Short mmCIF file of C-alpha atoms and ligand atoms in Angstrom, two decimals:
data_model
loop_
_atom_site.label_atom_id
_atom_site.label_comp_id
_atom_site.label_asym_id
_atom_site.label_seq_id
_atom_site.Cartn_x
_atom_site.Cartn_y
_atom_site.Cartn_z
CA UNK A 1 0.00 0.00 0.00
CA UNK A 2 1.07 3.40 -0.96
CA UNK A 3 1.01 5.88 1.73
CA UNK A 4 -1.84 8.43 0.65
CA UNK A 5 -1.15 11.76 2.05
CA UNK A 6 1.97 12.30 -0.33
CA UNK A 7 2.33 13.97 -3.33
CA UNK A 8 5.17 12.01 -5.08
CA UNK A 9 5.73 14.38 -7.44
CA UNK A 10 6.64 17.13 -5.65
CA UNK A 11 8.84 16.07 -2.88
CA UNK A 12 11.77 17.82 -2.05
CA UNK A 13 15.19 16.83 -0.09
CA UNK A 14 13.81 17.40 3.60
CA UNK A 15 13.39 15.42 6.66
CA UNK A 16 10.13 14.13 7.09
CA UNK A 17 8.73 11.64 9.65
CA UNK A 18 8.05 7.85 8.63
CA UNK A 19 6.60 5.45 10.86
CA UNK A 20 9.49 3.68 12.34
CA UNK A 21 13.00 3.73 12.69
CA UNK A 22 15.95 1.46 14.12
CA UNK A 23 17.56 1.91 17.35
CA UNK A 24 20.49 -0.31 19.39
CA UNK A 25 22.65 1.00 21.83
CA UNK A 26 26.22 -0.35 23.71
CA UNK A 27 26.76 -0.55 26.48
CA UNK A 28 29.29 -2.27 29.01
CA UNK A 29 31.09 -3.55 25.89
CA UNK A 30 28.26 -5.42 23.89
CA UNK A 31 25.47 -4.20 21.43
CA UNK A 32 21.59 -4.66 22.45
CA UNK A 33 19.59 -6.63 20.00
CA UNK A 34 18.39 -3.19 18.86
CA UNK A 35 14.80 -2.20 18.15
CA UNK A 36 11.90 -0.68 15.64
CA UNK A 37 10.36 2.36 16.98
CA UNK A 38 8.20 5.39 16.35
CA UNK A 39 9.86 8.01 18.63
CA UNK A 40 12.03 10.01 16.52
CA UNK A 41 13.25 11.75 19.34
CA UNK A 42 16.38 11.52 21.18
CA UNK A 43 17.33 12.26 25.05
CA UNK A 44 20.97 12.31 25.71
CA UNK A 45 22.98 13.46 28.47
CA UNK A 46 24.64 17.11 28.26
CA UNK A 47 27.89 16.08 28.14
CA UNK A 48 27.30 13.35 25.48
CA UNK A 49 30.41 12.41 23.53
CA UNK A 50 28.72 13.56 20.31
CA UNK A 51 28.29 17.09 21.81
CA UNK A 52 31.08 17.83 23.23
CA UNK A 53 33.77 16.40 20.57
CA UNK A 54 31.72 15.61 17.58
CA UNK A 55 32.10 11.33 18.14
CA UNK A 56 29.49 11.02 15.28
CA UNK A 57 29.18 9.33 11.92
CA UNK A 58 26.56 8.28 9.26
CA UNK A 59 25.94 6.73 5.91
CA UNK A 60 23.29 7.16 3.30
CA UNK A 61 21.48 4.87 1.04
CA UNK A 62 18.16 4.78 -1.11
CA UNK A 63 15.50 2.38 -1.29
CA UNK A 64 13.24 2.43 -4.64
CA UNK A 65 10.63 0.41 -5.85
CA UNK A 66 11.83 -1.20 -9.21
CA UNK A 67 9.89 -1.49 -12.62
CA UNK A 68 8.23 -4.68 -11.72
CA UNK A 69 7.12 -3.49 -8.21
CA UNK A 70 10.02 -4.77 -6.18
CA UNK A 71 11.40 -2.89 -3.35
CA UNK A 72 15.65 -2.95 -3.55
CA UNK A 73 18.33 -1.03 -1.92
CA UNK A 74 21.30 -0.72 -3.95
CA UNK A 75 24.61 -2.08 -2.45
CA UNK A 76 24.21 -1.91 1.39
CA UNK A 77 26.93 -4.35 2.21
CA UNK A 78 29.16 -1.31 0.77
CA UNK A 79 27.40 1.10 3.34
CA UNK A 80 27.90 -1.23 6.26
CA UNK A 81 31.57 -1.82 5.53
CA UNK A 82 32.10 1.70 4.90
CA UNK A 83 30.45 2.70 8.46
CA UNK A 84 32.73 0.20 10.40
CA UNK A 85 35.72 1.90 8.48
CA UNK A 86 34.25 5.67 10.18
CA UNK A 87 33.64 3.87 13.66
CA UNK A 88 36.87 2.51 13.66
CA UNK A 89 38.53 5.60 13.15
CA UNK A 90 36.51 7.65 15.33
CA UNK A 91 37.19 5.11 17.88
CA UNK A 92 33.69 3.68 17.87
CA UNK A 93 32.14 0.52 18.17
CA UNK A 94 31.89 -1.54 14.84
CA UNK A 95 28.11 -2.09 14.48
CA UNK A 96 27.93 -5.56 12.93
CA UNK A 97 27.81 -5.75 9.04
CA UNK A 98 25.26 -8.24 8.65
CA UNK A 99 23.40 -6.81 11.83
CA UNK A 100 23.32 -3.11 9.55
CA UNK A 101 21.68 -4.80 6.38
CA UNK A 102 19.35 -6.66 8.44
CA UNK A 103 18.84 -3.49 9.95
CA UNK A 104 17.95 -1.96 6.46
CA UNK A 105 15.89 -4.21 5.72
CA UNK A 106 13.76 -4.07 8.91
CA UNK A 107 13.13 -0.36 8.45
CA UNK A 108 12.49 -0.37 4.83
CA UNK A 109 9.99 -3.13 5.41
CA UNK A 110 8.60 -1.16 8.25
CA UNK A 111 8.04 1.72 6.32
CA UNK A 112 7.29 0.10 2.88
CA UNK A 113 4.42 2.44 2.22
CA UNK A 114 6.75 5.10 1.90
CA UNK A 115 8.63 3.64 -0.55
CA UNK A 116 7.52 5.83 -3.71
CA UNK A 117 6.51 4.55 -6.55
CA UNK A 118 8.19 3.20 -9.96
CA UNK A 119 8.63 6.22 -12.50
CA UNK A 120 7.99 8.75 -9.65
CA UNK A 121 11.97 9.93 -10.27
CA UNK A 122 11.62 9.53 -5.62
CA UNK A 123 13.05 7.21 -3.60
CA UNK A 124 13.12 6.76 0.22
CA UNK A 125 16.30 7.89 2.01
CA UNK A 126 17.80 5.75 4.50
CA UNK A 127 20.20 7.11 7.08
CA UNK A 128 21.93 5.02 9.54
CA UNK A 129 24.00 7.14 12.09
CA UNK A 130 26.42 6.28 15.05
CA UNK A 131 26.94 8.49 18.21
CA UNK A 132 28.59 8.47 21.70
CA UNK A 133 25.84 8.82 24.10
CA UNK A 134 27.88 8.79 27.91
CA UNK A 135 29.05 11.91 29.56
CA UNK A 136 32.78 13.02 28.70
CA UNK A 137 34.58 15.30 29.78
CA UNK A 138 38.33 14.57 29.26
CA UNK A 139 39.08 13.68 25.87
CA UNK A 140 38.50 10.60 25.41
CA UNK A 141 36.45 8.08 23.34
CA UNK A 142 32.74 7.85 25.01
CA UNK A 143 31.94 4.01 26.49
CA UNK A 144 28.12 3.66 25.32
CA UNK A 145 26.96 4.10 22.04
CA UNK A 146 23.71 4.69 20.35
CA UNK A 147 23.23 3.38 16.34
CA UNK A 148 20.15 4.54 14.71
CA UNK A 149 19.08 4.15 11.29
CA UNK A 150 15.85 6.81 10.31
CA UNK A 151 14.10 6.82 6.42
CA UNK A 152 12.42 9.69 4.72
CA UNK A 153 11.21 10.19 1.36
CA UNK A 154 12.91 11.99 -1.60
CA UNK A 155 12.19 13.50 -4.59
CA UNK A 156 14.02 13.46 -7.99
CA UNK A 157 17.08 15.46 -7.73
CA UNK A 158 16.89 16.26 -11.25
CA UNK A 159 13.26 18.22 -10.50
CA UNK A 160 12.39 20.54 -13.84
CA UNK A 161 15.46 18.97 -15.61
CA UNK A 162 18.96 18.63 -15.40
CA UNK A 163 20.85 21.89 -15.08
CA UNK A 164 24.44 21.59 -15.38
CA UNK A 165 26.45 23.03 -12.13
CA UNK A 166 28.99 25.95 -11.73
CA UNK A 167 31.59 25.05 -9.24
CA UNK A 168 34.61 26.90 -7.79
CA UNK A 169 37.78 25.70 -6.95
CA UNK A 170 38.08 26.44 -2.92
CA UNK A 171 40.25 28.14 -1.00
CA UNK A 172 39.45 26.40 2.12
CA UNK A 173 40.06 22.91 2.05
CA UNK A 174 38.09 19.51 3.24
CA UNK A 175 40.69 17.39 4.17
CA UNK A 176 44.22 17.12 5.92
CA UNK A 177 47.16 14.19 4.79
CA UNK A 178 46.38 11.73 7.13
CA UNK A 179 43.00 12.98 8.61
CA UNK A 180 39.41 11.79 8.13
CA UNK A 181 38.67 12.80 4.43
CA UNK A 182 37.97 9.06 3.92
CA UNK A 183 35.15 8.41 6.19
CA UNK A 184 32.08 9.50 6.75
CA UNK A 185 31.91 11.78 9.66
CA UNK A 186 30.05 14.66 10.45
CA UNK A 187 33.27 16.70 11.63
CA UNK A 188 34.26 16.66 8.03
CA UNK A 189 30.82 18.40 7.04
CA UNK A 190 30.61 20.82 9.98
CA UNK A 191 33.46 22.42 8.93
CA UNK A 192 32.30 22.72 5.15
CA UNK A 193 29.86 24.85 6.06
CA UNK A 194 31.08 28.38 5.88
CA UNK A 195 32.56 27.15 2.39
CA UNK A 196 29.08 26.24 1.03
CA UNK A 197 26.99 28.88 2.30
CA UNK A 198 29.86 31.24 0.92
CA UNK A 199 29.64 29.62 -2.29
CA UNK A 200 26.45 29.79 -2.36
CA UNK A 201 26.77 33.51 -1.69
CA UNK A 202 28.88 34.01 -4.90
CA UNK A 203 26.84 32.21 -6.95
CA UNK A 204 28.61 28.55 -6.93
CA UNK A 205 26.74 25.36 -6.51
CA UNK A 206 29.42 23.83 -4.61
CA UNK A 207 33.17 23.98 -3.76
CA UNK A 208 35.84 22.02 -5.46
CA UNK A 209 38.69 20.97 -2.49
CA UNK A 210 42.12 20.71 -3.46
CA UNK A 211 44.62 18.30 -2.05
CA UNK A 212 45.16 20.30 0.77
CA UNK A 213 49.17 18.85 1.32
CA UNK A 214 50.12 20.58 -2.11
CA UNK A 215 46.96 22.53 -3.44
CA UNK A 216 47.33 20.97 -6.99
CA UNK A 217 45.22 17.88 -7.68
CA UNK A 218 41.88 17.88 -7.69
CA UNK A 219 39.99 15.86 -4.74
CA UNK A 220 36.03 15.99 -4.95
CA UNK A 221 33.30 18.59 -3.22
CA UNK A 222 31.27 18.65 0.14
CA UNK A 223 29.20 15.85 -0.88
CA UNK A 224 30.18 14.10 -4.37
CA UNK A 225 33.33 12.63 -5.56
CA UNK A 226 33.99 13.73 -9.19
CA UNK A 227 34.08 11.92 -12.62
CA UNK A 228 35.41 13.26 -15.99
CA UNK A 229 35.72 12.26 -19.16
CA UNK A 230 38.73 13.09 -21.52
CA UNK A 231 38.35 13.57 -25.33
CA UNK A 232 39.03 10.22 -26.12
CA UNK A 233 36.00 8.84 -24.11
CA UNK A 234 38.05 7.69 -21.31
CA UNK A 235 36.52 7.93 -17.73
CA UNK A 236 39.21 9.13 -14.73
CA UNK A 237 38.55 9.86 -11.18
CA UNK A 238 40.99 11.14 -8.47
CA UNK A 239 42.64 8.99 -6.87
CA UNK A 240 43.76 9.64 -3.08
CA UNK A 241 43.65 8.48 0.50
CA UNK A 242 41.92 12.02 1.55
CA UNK A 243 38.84 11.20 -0.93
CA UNK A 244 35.49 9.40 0.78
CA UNK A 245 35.20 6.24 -1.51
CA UNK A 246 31.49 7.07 -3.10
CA UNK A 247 29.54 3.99 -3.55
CA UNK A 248 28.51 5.62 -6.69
CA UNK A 249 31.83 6.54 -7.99
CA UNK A 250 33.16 2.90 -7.42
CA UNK A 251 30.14 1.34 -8.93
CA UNK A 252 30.04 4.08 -12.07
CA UNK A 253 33.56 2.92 -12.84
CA UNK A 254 32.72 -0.37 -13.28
CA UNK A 255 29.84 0.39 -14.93
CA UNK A 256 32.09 2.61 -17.38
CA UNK A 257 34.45 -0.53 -17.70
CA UNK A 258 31.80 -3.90 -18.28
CA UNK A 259 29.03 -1.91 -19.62
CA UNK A 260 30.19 0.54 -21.64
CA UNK A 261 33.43 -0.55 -22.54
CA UNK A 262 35.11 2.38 -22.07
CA UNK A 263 38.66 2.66 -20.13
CA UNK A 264 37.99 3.93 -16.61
CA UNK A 265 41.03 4.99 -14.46
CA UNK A 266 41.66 6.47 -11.04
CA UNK A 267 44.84 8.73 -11.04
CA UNK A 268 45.67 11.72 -9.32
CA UNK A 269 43.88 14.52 -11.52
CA UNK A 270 45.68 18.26 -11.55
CA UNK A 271 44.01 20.89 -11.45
CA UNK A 272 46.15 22.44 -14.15
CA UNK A 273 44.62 19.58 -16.65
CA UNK A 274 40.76 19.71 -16.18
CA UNK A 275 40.91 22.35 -19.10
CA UNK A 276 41.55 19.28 -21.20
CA UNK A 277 38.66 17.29 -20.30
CA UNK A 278 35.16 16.90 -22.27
CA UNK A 279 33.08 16.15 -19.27
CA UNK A 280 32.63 16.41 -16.12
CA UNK A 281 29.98 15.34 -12.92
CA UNK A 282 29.27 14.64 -9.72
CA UNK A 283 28.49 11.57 -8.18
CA UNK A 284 26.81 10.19 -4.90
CA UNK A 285 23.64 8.60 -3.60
CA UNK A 286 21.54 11.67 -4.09
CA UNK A 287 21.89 11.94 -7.86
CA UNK A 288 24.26 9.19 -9.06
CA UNK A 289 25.41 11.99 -11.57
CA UNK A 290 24.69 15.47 -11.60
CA UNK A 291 26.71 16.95 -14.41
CA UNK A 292 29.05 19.92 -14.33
CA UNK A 293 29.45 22.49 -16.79
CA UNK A 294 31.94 25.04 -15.76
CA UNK A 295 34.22 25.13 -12.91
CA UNK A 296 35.83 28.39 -11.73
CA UNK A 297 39.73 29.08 -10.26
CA UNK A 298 39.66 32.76 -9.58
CA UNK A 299 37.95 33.87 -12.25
CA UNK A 300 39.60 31.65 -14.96
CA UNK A 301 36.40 29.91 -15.97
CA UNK A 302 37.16 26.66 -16.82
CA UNK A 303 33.70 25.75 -19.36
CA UNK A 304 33.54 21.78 -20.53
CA UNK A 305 32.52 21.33 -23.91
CA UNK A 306 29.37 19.40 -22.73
CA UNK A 307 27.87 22.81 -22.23
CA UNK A 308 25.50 24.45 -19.90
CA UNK A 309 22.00 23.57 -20.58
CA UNK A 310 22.46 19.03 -20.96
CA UNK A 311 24.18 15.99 -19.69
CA UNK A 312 27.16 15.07 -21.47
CA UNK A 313 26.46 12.07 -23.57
CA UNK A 314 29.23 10.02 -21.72
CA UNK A 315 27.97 11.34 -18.60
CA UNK A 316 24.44 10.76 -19.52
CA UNK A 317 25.60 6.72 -20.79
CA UNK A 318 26.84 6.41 -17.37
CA UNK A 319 23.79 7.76 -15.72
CA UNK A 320 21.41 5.68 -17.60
CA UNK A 321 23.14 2.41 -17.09
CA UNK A 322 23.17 3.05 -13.43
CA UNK A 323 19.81 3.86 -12.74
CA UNK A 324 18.92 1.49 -14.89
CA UNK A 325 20.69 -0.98 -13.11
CA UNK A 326 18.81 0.67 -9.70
CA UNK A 327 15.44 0.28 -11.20
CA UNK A 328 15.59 -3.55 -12.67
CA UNK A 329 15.59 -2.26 -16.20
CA UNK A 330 19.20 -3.38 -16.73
CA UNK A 331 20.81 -6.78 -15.20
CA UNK A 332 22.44 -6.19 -12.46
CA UNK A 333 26.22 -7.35 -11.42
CA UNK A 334 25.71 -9.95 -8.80
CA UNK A 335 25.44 -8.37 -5.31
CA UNK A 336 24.44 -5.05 -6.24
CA UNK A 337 20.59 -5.16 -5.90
CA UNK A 338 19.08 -6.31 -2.44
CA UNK A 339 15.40 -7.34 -1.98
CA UNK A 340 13.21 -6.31 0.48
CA UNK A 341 10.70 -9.20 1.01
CA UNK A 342 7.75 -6.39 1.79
C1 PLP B 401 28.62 10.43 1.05
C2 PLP B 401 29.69 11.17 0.32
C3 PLP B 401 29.92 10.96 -1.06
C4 PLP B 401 29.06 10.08 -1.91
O1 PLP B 401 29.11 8.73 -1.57
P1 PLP B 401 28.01 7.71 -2.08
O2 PLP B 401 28.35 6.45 -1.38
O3 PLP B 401 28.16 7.58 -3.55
O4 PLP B 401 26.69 8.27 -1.71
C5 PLP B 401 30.98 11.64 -1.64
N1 PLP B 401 31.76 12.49 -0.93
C6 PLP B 401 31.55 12.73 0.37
C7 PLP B 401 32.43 13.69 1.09
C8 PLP B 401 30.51 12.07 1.04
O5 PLP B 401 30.30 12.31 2.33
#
């Protein structure tokens, strides 16, 4: 059953409240079985370990419904390996892997009527989220733990069309040699901040960080890791340890290499050579590719041939083999699609 009240068409990207959502805590060294619930509050302690030095990470996934009315999340054994990177980092507990997809599926079933519809362009959002919960004072890692896991339906990111973006190269940066670039904490978008709402200011979509070590190759944005494609057809991707490995990006790549057969290679990308390139976009959960058609270094403007007003038509072969691949249009690799028995 489709939930009633919404109008598909015309969702946005904002929170809005489902029926249930997932919660487990630790404590004294061990998870809880965890449990399905409709309070989407939280009570915490004031000196909670999340408040006071940011112990906090998350992921993000989608849920659809597929052409022939299944409902499938797409790759969220990636997602749970990808949180127990962050939590190990961050000096967390490791929520189980298999305990997280089973978690996914539990909410997703829970909340099936919010699942929108095939051909809507929506999808439900699922994100899972880690934080210390006991009082600290002294830095130092909190001892009990709280993992939730919340949905909420999207709309198409491409609403009214796809509009190429104007990016900027930044002068702040994301990401230090041998800091937490690579996982998914909230630290590492608290700080972005002031750089998007600045951006946003000048008229950017979104900042484009720099290695921050030398300030010459090319990294990825806030949100998205970034794709080109040369004149020759060939897809390339940064490649660094400071970069958070999008699902998207590393499943766009392959989809560049077995689908497509085009060459697709991660290298470390200067910024003195995107001037070169034919194409460029933006990948992540939210839009799998949202494409790019000029990108600005103090005023040099640096436009891609692709143009302002459409997708690239590499960009766009990539986009529609993925989503394609999302929506059970397009066989999938093995392991990419999971079903949610509704
Ligand atoms: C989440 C995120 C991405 C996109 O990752 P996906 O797994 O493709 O959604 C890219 N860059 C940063 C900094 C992110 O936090």
């Amino acid at each position: 059953m489709l939930n009633e009240t919404i109008d598909w068409g015309n969702l946005g990207f904002a929170y809005q409240k489902t029926d249930k959502r997932f919660v487990a805590n630790f404590k004294n060294g061990a998870w809880e079985e965890g449990y399905l619930t409709e309070d989407n509050t939280v009570t915490l302690h004031e000196s909670a370990g999340v408040f006071q030095y940011a112990q906090t990470c998350f992921e993000g996934l989608k849920a659809y419904r597929t052409a022939d009315n299944r409902i499938v999340c797409f790759r969220p054994d990636l997602n749970a390996q990808r949180m127990a990177d962050s939590c190990r980092r961050l000096r967390m507990p490791v929520f189980p892997e298999d305990k997280f997809i089973e978690a996914v599926k539990a909410v997703v079933k829970a909340n099936a009527d919010w699942v929108p519809p095939y051909g809507s362009g929506a999808s439900l959002y699922i994100r899972p989220y880690m934080m210390g919960t006991d009082a600290v004072i002294g830095v130092k890692p909190a001892t009990e733990y709280q993992f939730r896991m919340f949905v909420t339906p999207v709309g198409p990111y491409f609403k009214g069309g796809v509009k190429p973006l104007t990016l900027r190269i930044s002068d702040y940066d994301r990401a230090a040699p041998n800091g937490t670039g690579h996982i998914k904490a909230g630290l590492n978008y608290a700080m972005s901040l002031f750089a998007i709402v600045d951006a946003h200011e000048q008229g950017f979509d979104e900042n484009v960080y720099l290695d921050s070590g030398s300030r010459t190759y090319i990294e990825e944005t806030g949100g998205a890791n970034i794709l080109f494609v040369t004149k020759d057809n060939k897809i390339l991707t940064p490649k660094s340890g400071t970069i958070l490995p999008s699902i998207t990006r590393r499943s766009l790549m392959q989809v560049a290499a077995d689908y497509l057969g085009l060459e697709a290679e991660e290298r470390p990308i200067r910024l003195d050579e995107i001037d070169q390139f034919a194409e460029c976009g933006l990948c992540g959960t939210a839009a799998v590719i949202s494409p790019v058609g000029k990108i600005v270094d103090h005023g040099r403007e640096i436009c891609f041939p692709s143009g302002m007003t459409d997708m690239g038509k590499t960009t766009k072969k990539l986009y529609d083999t993925l989503r394609g691949i999302q929506m059970g249009t397009i066989e999938a690799p093995e392991g990419w699609i999971c079903e949610i028995e509704a």
